[in-house]
PDB file of C-alpha atoms in Angstrom:
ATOM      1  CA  UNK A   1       1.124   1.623 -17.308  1.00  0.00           C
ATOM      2  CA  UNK A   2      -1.351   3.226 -14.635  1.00  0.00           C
ATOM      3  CA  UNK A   3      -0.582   6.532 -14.131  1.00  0.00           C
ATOM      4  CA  UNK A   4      -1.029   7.725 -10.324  1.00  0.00           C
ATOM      5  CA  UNK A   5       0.340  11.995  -9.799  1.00  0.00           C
ATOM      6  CA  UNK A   6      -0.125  13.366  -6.568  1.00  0.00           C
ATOM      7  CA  UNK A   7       0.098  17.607  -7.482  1.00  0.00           C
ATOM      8  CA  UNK A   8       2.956  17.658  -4.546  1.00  0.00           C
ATOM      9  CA  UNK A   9       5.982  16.096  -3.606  1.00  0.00           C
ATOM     10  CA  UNK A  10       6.718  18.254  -0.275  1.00  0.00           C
ATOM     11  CA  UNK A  11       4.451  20.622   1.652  1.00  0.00           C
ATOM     12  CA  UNK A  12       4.919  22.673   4.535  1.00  0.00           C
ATOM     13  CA  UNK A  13       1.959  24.202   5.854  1.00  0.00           C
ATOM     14  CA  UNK A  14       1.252  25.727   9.677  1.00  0.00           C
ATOM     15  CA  UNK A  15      -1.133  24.171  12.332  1.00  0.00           C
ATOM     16  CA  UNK A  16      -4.803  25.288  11.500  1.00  0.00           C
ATOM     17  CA  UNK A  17      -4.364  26.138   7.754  1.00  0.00           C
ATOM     18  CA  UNK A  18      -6.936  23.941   5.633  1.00  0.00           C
ATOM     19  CA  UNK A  19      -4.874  21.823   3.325  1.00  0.00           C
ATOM     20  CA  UNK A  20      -5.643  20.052   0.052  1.00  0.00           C
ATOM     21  CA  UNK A  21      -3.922  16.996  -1.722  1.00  0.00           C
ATOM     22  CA  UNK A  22      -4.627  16.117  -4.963  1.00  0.00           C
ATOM     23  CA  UNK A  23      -4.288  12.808  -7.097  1.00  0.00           C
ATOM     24  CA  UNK A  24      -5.460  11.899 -10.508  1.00  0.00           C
ATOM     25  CA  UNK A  25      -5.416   9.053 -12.084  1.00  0.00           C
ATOM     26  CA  UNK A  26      -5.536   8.361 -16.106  1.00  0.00           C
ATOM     27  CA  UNK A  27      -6.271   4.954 -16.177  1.00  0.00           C
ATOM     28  CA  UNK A  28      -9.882   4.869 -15.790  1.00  0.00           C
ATOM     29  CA  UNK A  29     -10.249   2.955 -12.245  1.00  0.00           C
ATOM     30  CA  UNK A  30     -12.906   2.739 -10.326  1.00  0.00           C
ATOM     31  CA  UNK A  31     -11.477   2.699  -6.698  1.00  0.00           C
ATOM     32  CA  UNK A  32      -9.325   5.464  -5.280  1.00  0.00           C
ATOM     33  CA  UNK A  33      -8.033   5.653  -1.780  1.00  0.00           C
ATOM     34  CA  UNK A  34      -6.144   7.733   0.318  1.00  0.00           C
ATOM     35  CA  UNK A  35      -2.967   6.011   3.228  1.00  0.00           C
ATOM     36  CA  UNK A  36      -0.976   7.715   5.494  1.00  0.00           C
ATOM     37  CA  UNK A  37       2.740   5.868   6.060  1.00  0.00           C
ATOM     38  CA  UNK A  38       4.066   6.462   9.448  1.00  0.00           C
ATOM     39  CA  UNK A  39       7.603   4.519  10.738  1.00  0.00           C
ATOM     40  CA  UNK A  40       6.871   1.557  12.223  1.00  0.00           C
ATOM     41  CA  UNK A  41       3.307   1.387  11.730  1.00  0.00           C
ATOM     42  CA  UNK A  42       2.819   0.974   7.388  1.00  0.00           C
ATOM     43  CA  UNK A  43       0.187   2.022   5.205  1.00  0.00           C
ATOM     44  CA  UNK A  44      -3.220   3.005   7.371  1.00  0.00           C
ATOM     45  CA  UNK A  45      -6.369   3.783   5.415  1.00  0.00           C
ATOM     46  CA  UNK A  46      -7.923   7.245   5.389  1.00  0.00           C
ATOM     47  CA  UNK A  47     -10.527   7.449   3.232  1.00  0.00           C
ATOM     48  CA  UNK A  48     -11.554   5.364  -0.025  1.00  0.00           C
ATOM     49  CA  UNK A  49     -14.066   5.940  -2.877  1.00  0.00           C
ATOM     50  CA  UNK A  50     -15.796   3.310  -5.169  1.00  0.00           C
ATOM     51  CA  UNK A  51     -17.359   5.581  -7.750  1.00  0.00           C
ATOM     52  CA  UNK A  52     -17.783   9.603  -8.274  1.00  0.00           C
ATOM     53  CA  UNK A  53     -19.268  11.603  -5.154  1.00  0.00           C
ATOM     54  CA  UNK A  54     -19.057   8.121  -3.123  1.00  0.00           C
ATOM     55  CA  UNK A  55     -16.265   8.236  -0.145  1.00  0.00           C
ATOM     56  CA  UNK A  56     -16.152   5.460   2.869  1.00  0.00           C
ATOM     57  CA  UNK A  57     -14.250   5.651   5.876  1.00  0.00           C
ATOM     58  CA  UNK A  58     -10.947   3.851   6.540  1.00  0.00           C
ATOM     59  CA  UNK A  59      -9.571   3.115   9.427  1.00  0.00           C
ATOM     60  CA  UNK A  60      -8.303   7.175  10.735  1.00  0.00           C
ATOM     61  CA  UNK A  61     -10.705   9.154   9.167  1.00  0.00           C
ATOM     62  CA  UNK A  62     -10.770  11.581  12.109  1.00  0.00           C
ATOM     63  CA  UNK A  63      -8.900  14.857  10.648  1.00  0.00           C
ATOM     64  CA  UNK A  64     -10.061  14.411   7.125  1.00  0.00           C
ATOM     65  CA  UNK A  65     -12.502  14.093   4.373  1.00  0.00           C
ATOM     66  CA  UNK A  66     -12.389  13.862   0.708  1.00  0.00           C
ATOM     67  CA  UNK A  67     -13.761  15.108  -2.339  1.00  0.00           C
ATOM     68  CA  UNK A  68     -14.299  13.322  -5.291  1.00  0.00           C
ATOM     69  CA  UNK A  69     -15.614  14.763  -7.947  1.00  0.00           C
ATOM     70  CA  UNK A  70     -14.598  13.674 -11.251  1.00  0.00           C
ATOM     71  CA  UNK A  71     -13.577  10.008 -11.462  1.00  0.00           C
ATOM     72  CA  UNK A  72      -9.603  10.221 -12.246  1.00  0.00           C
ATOM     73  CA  UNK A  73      -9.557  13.085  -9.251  1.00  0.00           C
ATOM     74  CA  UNK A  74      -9.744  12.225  -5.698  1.00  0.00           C
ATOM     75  CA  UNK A  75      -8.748  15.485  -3.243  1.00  0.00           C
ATOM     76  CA  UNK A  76      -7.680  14.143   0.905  1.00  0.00           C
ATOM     77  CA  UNK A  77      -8.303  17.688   2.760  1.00  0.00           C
ATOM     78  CA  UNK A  78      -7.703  18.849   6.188  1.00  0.00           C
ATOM     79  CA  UNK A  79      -9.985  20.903   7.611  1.00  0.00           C
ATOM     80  CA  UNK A  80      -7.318  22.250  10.245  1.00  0.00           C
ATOM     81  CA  UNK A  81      -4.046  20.327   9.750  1.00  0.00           C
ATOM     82  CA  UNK A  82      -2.131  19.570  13.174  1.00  0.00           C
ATOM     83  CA  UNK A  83       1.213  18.447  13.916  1.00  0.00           C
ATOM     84  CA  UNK A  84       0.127  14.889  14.107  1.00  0.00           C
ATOM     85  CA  UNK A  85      -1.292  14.584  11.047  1.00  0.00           C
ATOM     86  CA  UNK A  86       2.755  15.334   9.661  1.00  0.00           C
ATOM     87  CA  UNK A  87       3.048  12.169   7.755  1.00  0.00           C
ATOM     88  CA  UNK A  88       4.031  10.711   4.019  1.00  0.00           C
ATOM     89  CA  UNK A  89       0.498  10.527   1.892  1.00  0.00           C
ATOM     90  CA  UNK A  90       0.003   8.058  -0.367  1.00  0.00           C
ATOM     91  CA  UNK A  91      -2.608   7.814  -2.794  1.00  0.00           C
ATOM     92  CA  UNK A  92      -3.780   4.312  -4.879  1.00  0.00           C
ATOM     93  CA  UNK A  93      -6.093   3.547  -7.589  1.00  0.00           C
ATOM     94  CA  UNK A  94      -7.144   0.213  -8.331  1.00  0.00           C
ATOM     95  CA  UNK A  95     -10.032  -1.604 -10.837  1.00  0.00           C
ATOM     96  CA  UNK A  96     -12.491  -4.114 -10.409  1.00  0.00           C
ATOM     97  CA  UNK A  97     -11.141  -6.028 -13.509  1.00  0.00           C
ATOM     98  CA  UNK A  98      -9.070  -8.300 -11.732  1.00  0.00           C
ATOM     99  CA  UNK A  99     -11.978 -11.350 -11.499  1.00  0.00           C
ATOM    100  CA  UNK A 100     -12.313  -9.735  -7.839  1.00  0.00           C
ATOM    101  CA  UNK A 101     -12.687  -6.690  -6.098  1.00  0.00           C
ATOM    102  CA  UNK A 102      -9.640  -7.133  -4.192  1.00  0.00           C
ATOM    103  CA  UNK A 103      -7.001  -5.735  -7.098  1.00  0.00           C
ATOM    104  CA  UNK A 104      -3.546  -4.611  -6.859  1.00  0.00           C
ATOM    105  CA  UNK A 105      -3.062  -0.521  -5.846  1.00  0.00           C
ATOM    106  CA  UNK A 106      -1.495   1.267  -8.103  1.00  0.00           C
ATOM    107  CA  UNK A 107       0.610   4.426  -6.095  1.00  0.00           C
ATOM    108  CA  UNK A 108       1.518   7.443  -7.110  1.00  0.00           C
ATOM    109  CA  UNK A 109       4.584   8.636  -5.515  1.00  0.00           C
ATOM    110  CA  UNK A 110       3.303  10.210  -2.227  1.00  0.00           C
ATOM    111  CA  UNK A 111       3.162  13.857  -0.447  1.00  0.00           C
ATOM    112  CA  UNK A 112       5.906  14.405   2.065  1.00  0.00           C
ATOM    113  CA  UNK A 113       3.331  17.059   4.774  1.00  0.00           C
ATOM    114  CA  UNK A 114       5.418  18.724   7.140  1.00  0.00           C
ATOM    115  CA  UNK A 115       3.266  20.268   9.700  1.00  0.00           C
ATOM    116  CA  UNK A 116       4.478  23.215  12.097  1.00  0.00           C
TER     117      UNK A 116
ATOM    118  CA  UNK B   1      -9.934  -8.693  12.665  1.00  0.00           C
ATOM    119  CA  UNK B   2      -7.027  -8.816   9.983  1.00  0.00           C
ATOM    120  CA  UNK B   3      -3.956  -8.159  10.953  1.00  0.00           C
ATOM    121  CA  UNK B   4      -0.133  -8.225   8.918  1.00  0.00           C
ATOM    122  CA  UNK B   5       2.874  -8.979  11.087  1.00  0.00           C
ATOM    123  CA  UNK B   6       6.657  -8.422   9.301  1.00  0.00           C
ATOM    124  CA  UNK B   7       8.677  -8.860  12.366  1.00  0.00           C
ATOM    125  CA  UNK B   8      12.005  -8.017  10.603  1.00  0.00           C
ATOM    126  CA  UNK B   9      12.240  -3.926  10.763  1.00  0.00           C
ATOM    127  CA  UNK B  10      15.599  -3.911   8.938  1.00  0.00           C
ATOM    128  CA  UNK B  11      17.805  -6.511   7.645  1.00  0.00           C
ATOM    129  CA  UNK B  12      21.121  -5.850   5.835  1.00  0.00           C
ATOM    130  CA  UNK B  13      23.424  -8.016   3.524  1.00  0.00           C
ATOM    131  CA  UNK B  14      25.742  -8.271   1.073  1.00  0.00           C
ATOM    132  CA  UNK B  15      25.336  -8.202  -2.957  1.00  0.00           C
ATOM    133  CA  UNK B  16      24.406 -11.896  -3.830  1.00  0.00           C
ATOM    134  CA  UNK B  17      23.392 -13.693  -0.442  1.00  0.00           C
ATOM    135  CA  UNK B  18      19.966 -14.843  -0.458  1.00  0.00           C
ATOM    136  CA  UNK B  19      17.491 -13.145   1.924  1.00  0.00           C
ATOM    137  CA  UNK B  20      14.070 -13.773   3.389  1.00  0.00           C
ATOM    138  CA  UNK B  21      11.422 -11.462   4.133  1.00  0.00           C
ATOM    139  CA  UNK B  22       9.000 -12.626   6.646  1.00  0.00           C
ATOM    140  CA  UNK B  23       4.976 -11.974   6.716  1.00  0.00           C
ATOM    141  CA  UNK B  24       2.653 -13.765   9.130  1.00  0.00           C
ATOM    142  CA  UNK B  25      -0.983 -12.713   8.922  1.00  0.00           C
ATOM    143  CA  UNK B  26      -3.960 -12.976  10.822  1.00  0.00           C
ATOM    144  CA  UNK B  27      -8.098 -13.339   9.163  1.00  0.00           C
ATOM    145  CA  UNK B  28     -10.986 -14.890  10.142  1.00  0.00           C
ATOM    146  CA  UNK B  29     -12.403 -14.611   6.427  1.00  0.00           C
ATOM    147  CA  UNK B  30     -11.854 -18.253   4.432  1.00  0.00           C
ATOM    148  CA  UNK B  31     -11.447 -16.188   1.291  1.00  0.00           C
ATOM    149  CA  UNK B  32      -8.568 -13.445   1.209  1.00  0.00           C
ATOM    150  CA  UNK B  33      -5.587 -12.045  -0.945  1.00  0.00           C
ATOM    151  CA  UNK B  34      -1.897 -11.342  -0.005  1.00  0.00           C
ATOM    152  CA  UNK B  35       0.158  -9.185  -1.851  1.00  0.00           C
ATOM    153  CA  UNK B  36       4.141  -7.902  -1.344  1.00  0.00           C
ATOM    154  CA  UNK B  37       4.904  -3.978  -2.587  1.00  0.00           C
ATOM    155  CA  UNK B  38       8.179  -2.714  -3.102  1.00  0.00           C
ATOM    156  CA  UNK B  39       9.148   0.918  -2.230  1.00  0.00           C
ATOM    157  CA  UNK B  40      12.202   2.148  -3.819  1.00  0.00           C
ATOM    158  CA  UNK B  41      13.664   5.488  -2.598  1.00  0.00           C
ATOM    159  CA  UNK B  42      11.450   7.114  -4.733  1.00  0.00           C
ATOM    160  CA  UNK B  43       8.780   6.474  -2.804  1.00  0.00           C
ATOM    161  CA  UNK B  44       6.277   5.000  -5.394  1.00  0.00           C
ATOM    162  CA  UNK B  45       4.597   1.358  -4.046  1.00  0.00           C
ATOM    163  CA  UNK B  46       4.883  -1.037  -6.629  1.00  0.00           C
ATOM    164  CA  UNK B  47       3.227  -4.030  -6.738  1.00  0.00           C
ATOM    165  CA  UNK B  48       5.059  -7.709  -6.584  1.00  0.00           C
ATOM    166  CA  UNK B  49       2.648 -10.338  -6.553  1.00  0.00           C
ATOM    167  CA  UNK B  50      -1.186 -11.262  -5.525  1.00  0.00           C
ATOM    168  CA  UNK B  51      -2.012 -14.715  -4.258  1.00  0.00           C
ATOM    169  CA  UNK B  52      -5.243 -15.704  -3.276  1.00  0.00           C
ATOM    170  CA  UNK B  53      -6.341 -17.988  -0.274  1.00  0.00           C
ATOM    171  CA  UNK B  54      -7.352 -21.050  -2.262  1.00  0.00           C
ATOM    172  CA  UNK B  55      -3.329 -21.251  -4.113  1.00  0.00           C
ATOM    173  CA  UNK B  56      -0.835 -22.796  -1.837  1.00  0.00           C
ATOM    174  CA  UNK B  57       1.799 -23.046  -4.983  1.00  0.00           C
ATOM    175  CA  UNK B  58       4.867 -21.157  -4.875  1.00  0.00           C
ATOM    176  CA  UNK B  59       5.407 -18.968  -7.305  1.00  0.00           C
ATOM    177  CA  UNK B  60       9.005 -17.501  -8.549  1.00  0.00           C
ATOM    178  CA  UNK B  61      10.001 -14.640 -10.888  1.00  0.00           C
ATOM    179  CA  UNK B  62      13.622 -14.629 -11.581  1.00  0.00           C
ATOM    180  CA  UNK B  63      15.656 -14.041  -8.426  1.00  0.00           C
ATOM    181  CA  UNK B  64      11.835 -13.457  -6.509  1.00  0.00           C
ATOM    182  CA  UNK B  65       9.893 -16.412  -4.577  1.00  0.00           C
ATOM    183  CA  UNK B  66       7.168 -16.497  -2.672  1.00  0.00           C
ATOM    184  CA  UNK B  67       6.593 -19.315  -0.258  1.00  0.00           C
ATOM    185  CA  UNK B  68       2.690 -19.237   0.797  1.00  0.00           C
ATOM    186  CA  UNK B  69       1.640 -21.561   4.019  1.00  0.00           C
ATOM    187  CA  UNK B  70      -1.858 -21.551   4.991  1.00  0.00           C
ATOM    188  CA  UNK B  71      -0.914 -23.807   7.984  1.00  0.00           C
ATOM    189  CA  UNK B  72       1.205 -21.103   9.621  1.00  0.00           C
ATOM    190  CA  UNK B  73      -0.424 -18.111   8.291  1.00  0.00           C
ATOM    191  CA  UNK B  74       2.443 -16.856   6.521  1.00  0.00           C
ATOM    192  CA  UNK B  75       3.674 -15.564   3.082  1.00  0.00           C
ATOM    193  CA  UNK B  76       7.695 -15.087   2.930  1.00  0.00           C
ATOM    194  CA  UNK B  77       9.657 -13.678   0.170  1.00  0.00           C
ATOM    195  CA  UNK B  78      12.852 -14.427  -0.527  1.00  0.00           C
ATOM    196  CA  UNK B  79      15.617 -12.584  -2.898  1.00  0.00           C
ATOM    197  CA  UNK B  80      18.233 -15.043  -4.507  1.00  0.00           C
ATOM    198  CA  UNK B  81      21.269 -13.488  -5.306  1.00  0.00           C
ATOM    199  CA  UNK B  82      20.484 -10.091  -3.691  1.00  0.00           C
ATOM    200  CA  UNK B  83      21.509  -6.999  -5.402  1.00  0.00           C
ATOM    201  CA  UNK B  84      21.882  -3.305  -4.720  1.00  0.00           C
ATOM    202  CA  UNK B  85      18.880  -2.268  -6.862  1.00  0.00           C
ATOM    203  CA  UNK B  86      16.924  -4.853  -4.209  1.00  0.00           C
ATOM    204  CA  UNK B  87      17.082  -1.975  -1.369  1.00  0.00           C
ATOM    205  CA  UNK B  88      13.747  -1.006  -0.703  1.00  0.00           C
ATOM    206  CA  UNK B  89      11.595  -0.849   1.813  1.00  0.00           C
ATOM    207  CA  UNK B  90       9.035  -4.135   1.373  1.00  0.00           C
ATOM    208  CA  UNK B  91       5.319  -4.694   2.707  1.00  0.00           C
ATOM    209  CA  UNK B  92       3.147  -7.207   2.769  1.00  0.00           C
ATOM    210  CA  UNK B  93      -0.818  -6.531   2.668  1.00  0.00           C
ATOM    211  CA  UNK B  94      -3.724  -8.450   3.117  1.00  0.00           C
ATOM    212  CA  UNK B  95      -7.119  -8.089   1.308  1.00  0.00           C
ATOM    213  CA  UNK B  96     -10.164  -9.628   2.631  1.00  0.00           C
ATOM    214  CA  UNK B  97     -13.217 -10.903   0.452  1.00  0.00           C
ATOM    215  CA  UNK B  98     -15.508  -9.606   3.188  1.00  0.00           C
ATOM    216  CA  UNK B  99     -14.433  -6.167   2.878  1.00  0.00           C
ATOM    217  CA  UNK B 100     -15.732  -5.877  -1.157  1.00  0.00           C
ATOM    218  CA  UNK B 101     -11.481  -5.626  -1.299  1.00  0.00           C
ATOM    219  CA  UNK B 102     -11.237  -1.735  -0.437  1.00  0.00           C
ATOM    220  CA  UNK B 103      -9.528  -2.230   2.725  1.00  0.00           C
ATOM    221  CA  UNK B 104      -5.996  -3.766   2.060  1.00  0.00           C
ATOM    222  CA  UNK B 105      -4.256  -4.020   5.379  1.00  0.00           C
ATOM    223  CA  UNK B 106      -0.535  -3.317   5.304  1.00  0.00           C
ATOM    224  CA  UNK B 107       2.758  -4.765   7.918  1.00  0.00           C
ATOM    225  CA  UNK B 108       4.538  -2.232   8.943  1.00  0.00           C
ATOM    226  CA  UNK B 109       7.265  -3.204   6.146  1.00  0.00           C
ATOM    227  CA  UNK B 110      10.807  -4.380   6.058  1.00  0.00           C
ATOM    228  CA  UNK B 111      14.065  -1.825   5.069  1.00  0.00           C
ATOM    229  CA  UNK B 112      16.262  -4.181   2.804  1.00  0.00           C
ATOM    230  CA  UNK B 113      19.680  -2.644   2.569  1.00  0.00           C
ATOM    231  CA  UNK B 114      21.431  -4.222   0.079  1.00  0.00           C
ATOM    232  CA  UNK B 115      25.677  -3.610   0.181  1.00  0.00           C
ATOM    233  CA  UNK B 116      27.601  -3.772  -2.632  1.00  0.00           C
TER     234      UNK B 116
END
């Protein structure tokens, strides 16, 4: 089975600290992404990457960019985190083996951010 | 632009009725993927099923069906013989072709409580 660890289950960090989440995969895939869950509004898109060193917009970028630079590792980071951006992060993997691009995500168990 | 409605924010029943999750999407691509996750209270996504735009077949999977309906845009799920391990929180995502299948679009998701 794909293996998806994010390095945290909680954090707590203060409004304009620089924060990091990690992810790593061990399955080989190709795509990695980064979603925020929010109540009442799902899964949004952050930030994806097809290959090592590549990253592409989502759809709420603003906040955040990404590293990635091995290809089981993909980092979110915020620059200066703000109350707003306290959320549940989820990262997904997924492969291009599927006959299509569009192939399930495989999760890892997400990062509860608490931002004060 | 692609869109994923589940109108139903929380339904609740008892151990062994049958329940329906509703999913009504929106795409102007001809060529597109749904999928349903399941979140337990662990908080890891798993995937259910993937159905592409061309397959109008149902398709069960023990006490899981999926009824897919091009005509009305929508891809229910229904749970036959509920049980307790069924609580979860439940999405439904959409995957264009057009996008190279890095942007899956999520509903907002439905809370199943399951009593026993």
């Amino acid at each position: 089975d794909v293996k998806v660890t994010q390095s945290s289950r909680y954090l707590v960090k203060r409004t304009g600290e620089k924060v990091f989440l990690e992810c790593v995969q061990d399955m080989d895939h190709e795509n990695m992404f980064w979603y925020r869950q929010d109540p009442g509004l799902g899964l949004r898109l952050i930030y994806f990457s097809y290959d090592v060193k590549m990253k592409e917009k989502g759809d709420i970028p603003e906040g955040y960019s990404v590293s990635r630079e091995k290809k089981e590792r993909f980092s979110l980071i915020l620059e200066s985190a703000s109350t707003n951006q306290t959320s549940m992060y989820l990262c997904a993997s997924s492969t291009v083996s599927w006959g299509s691009y569009n192939s399930p995500l495989h999760f890892g168990n997400g990062t509860r951010l608490t931002v004060t | 632009a692609q869109k994923v409605t589940q109108a139903q924010t929380e339904i609740s029943v008892v151990e062994k009725e049958d329940v329906t999750l509703d999913c009504v999407y929106e795409t102007r691509d001809t060529t597109y993927y749904l999928f349903w996750y399941k979140q337990p209270p662990s908080g890891e996504l798993v995937f259910l099923i993937r159905r592409n735009s061309f397959d109008e077949q149902n398709e069960i999977s023990g006490r899981y069906s999926w009824n897919f309906q091009k005509s009305t845009s929508s891809f229910n799920f229904t749970i036959t013989a509920s049980q307790v391990v069924d609580s979860a929180v439940y999405f439904c995502a959409l995957s264009e072709s057009g996008t190279g299948g890095f942007k899956t679009i999520f509903g907002a998701g439905t809370r199943l409580f399951v009593k026993a």
